[in-house]
XYZ file of C-alpha atoms in Angstrom:
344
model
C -20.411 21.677 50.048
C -22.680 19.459 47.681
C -21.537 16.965 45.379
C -22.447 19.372 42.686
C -20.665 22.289 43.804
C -17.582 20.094 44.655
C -17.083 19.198 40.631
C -17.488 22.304 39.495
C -14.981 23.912 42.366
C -12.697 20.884 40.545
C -13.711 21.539 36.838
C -12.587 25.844 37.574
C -9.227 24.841 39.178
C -8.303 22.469 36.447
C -9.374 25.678 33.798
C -7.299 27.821 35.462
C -4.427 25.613 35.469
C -4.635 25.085 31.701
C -4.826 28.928 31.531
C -1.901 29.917 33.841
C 0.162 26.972 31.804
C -1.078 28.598 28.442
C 0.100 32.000 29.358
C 3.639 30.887 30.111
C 3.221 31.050 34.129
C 3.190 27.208 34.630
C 6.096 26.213 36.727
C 6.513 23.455 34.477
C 8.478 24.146 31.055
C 6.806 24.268 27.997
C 7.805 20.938 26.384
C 5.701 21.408 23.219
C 8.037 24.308 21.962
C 9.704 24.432 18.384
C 13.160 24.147 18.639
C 14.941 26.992 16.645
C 15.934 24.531 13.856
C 19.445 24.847 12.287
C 18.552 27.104 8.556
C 20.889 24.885 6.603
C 20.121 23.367 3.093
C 21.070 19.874 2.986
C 18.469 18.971 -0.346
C 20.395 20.047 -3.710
C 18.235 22.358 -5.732
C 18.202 24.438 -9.059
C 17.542 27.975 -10.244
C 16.513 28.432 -14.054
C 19.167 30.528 -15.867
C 16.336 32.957 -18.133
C 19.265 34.354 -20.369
C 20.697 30.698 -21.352
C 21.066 30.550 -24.360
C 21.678 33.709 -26.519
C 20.024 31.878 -29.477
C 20.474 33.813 -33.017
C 17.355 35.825 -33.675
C 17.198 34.116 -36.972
C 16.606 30.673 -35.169
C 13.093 29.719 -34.416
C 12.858 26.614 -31.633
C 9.631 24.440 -32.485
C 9.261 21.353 -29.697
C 12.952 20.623 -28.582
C 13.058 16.287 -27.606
C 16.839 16.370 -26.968
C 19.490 17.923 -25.119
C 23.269 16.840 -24.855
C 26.514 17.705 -23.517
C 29.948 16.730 -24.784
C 33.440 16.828 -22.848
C 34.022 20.728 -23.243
C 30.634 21.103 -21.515
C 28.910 22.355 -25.061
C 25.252 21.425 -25.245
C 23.725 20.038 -28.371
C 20.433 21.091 -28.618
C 17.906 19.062 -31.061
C 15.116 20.628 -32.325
C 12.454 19.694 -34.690
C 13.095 22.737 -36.883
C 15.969 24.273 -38.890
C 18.500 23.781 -37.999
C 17.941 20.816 -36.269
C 21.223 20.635 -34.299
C 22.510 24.094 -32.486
C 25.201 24.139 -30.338
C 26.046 26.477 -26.887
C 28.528 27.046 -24.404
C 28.087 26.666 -20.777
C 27.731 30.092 -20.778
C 25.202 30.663 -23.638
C 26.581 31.570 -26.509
C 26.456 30.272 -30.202
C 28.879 27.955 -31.270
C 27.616 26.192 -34.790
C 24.979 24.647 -35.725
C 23.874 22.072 -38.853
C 21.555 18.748 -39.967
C 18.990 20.850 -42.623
C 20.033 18.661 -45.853
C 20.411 15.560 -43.177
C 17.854 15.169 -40.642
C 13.893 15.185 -40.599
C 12.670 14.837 -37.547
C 14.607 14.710 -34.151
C 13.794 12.682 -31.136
C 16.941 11.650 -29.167
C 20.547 12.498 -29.556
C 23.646 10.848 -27.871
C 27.237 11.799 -27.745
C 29.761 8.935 -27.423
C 32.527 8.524 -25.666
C 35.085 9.655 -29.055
C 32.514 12.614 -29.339
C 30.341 11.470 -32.404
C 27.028 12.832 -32.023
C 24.189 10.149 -33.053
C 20.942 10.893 -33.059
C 17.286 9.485 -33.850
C 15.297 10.069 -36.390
C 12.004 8.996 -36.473
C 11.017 11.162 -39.771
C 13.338 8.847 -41.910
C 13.000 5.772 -39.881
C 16.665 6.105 -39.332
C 19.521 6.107 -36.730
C 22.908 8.664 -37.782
C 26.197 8.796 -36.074
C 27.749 12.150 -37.110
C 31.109 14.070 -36.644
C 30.881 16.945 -34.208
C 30.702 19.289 -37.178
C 27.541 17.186 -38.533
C 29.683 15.209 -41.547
C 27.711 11.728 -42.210
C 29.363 8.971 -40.829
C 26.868 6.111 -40.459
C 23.430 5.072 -41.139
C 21.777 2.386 -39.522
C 17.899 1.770 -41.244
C 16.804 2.844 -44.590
C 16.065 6.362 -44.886
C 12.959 7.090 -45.716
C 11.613 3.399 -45.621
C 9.664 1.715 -42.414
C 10.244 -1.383 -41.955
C 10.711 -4.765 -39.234
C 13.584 -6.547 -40.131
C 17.162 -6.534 -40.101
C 17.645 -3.389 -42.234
C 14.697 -1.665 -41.349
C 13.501 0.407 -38.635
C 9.918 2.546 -37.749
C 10.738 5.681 -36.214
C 13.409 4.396 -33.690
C 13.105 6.590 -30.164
C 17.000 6.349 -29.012
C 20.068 4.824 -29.174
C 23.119 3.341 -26.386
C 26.381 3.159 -27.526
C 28.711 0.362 -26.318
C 32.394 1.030 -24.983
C 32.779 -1.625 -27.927
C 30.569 0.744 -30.243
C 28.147 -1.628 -30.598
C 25.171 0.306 -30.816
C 21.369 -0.316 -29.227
C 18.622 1.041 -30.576
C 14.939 1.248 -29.148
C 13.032 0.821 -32.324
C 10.175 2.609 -30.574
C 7.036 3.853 -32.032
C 6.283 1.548 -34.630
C 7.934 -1.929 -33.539
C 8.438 -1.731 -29.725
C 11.717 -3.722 -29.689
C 15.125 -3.552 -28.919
C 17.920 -3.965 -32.027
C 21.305 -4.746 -31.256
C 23.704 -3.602 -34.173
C 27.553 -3.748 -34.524
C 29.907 -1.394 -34.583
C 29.649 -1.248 -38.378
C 25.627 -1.201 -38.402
C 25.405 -5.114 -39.139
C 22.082 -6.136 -37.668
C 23.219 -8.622 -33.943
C 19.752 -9.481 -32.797
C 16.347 -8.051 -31.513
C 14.218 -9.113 -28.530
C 10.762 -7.669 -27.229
C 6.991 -6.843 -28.779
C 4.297 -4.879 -28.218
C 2.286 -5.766 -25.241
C 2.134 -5.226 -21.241
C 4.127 -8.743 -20.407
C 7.385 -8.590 -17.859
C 9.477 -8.636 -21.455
C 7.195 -6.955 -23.665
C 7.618 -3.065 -24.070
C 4.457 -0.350 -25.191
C 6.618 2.272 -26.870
C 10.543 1.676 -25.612
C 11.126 5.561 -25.843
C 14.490 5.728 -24.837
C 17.310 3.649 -23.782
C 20.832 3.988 -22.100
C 24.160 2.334 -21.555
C 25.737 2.190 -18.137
C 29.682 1.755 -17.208
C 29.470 -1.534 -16.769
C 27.396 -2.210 -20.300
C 23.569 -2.865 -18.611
C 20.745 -1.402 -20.924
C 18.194 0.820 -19.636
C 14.970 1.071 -21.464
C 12.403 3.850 -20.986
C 8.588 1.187 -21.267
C 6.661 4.499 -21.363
C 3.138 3.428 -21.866
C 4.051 1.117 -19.222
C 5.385 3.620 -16.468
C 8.512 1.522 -15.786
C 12.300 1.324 -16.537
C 13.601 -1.612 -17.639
C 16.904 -3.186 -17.488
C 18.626 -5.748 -19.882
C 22.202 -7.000 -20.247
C 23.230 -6.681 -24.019
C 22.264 -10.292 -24.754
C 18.416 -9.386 -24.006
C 17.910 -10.910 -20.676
C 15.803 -9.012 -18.037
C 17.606 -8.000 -14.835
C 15.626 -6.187 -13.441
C 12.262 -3.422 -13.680
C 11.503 -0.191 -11.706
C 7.772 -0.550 -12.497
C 4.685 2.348 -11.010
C 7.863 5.243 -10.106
C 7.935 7.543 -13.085
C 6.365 7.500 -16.554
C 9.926 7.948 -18.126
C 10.528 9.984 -21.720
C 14.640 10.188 -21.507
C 17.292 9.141 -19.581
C 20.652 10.393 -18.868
C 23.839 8.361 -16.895
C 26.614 10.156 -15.290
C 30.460 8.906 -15.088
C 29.745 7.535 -12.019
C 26.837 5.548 -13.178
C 23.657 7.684 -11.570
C 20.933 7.090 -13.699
C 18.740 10.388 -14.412
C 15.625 9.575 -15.622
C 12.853 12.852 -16.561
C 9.258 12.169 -17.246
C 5.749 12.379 -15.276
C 4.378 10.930 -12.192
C 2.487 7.629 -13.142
C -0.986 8.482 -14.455
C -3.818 7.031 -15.973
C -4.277 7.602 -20.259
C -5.909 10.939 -20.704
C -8.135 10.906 -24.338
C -7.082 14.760 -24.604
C -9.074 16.152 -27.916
C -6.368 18.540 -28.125
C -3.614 15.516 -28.373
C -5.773 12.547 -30.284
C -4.344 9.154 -29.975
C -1.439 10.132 -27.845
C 0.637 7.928 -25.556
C 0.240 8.065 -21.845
C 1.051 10.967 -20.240
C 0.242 13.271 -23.335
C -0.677 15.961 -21.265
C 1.543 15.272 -18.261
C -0.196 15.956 -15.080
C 3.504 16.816 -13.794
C 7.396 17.467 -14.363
C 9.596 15.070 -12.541
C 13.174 13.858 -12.691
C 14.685 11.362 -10.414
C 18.139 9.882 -9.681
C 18.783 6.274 -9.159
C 21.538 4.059 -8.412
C 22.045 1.080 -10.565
C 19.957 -0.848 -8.518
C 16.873 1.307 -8.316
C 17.128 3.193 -5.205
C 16.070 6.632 -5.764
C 18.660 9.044 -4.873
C 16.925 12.126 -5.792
C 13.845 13.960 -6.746
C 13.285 17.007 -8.850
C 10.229 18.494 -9.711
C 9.112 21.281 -12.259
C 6.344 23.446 -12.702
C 4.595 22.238 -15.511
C 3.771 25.272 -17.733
C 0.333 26.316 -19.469
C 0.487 26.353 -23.313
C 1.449 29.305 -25.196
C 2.004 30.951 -21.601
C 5.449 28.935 -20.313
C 7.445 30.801 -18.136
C 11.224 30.719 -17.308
C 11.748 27.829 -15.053
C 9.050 25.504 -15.781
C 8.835 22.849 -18.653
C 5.736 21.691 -20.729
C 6.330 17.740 -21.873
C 9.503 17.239 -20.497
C 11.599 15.287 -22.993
C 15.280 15.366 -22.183
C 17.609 16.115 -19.857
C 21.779 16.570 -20.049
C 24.067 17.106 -17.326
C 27.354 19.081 -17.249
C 30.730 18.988 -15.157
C 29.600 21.176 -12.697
C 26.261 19.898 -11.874
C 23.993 22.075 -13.885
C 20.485 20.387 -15.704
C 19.960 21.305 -19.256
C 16.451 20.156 -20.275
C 14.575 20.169 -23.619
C 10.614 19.958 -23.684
C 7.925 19.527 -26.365
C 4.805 22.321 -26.364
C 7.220 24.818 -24.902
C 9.375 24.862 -27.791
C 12.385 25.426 -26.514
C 15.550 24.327 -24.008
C 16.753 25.574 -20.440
C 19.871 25.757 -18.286
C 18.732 25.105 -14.522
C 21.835 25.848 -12.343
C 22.811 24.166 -9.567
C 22.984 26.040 -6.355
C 25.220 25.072 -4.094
């Protein structure tokens, strides 16, 4: 046999051999074969509750920053219409609500640890600490005046309240710095401006206290988390993770933080002059440890506006936890807030 003949005699037999090892006659087992893979869910994951909450049909949401839970698992949801402060069960149903003679326009709300609510108001320049059945206990700014000084604020984002009750507030929009008050609302100190610096903040939009008293602080504009003891010195930044808009730390100190992937400014005609992220490409939230490590992630359909659907958010704004595990979160263009359960 020629040389010719030869290879191709050689080139059929290997063919053949492919085939016959294809088919499943090889002699040889088949090592590329899937395993059949244990079906067990290992990754924690939610399911949107559509019927939570049974809000009064005389209640109209509008954009909905804030969402809060106190000790008996009631959730406190702000809303920037009236009223401004409505409270749930667990379960759904109305409890109370109240803030139309008292509040103008919400942003973030906190519940501290003797079950004040406080919240931010960034219509009146002002921070409030109220009772849980919205009685006036404390002002800290001037309501109705803006201002940069010890006695003034410009529509402060959030607020962190001490185990002390000294109370931190990011003085957000309009002065991009952090103010330290007392427990009685007499001015401590402020640190930070506006700029792009390791210790400068563009638009502090929320901030948090953790068990041990370090300050988180939500540098939106500049897609990081910063982190401050209560004296003002930097410990530490989680910079390019998450463009953050709220926060929210468990009793065992994991540090929730909702937002948007990092993204470039958008000049949406729609949302003129906006900050970054104003429309959010996506709906994120992440868990950390203390130290940054990222623990979880969570993401959320972001929904089309004036077509949301149950289960997915539209400028994700804040987020709450309760004892069993369950995210309530409150966003902006869909006007309204949802209980995602956890399913375990």
């Amino acid at each position: 046999m020629n040389r010719p003949l030869k290879m191709l005699a050689c080139v059929t037999m290997i063919i053949h051999s492919i085939a016959a090892s294809c088919s499943g006659n090889s002699a040889e087992p088949d090592k590329g074969k899937s395993p059949d893979y244990p079906r067990v869910n290992l990754a924690p994951w939610y399911r949107v509750d559509p019927a939570w909450p049974q809000k009064p049909s005389e209640f109209e949401w509008q954009a909905v920053p804030a969402v809060a839970v106190d000790a008996e698992d009631q959730v406190y949801v702000f809303t920037r219409s009236t009223p401004p402060i409505q409270v749930y069960t667990k379960e759904g149903k109305f409890v109370r609500s109240w803030g139309d003679d008292s509040i103008a326009t919400a942003h973030h709300l906190k519940i501290d640890g003797d079950g004040n609510i406080w919240v931010a108001d960034i219509g009146l320049h002002i921070i409030r600490k109220f009772s849980p059945t919205g009685e006036v206990l404390q002002t800290i700014g001037t309501p109705g005046v803006s201002g940069e000084d010890q006695t003034h604020l410009d529509k402060p984002t959030d607020m962190a309240i001490a185990a002390n009750g000294d109370v931190f507030v990011s003085d957000g929009y309009g002065n991009n710095r952090i103010v330290h008050f007392d427990a009685t609302g007499k001015f401590v100190k402020a640190w930070g401006s506006l700029g792009t610096g390791p210790e400068q903040f563009s638009l502090p939009h929320a901030i948090a206290i953790d068990s041990t008293g370090r300050l988180y602080i939500a540098d939106r504009n500049n897609a990081r988390v910063m982190i401050y003891d209560q004296q003002g010195v930097l410990l530490d930044s989680w910079d390019n993770v998450i463009v953050p808009w709220g926060f929210h730390v468990t009793a065992d100190d994991a540090i929730w933080v909702c937002g948007a992937s990092p993204m470039p400014w958008i000049n949406d005609p729609d949302y003129p002059g906006a900050p970054v992220s104003c429309p959010p490409k996506d709906q994120v939230l992440m868990k950390f440890n203390p130290h940054g490590k990222l623990l979880q992630l969570w993401t959320i359909p972001k929904g089309q506006d004036g077509k949301e659907q149950a289960g997915d958010v539209n400028w994700l704004h804040g987020m709450a936890i309760d004892s069993e595990g369950d995210i309530y979160v409150g966003d902006i263009i869909g006007k309204r807030a949802q209980k995602f359960v956890l399913q375990k």
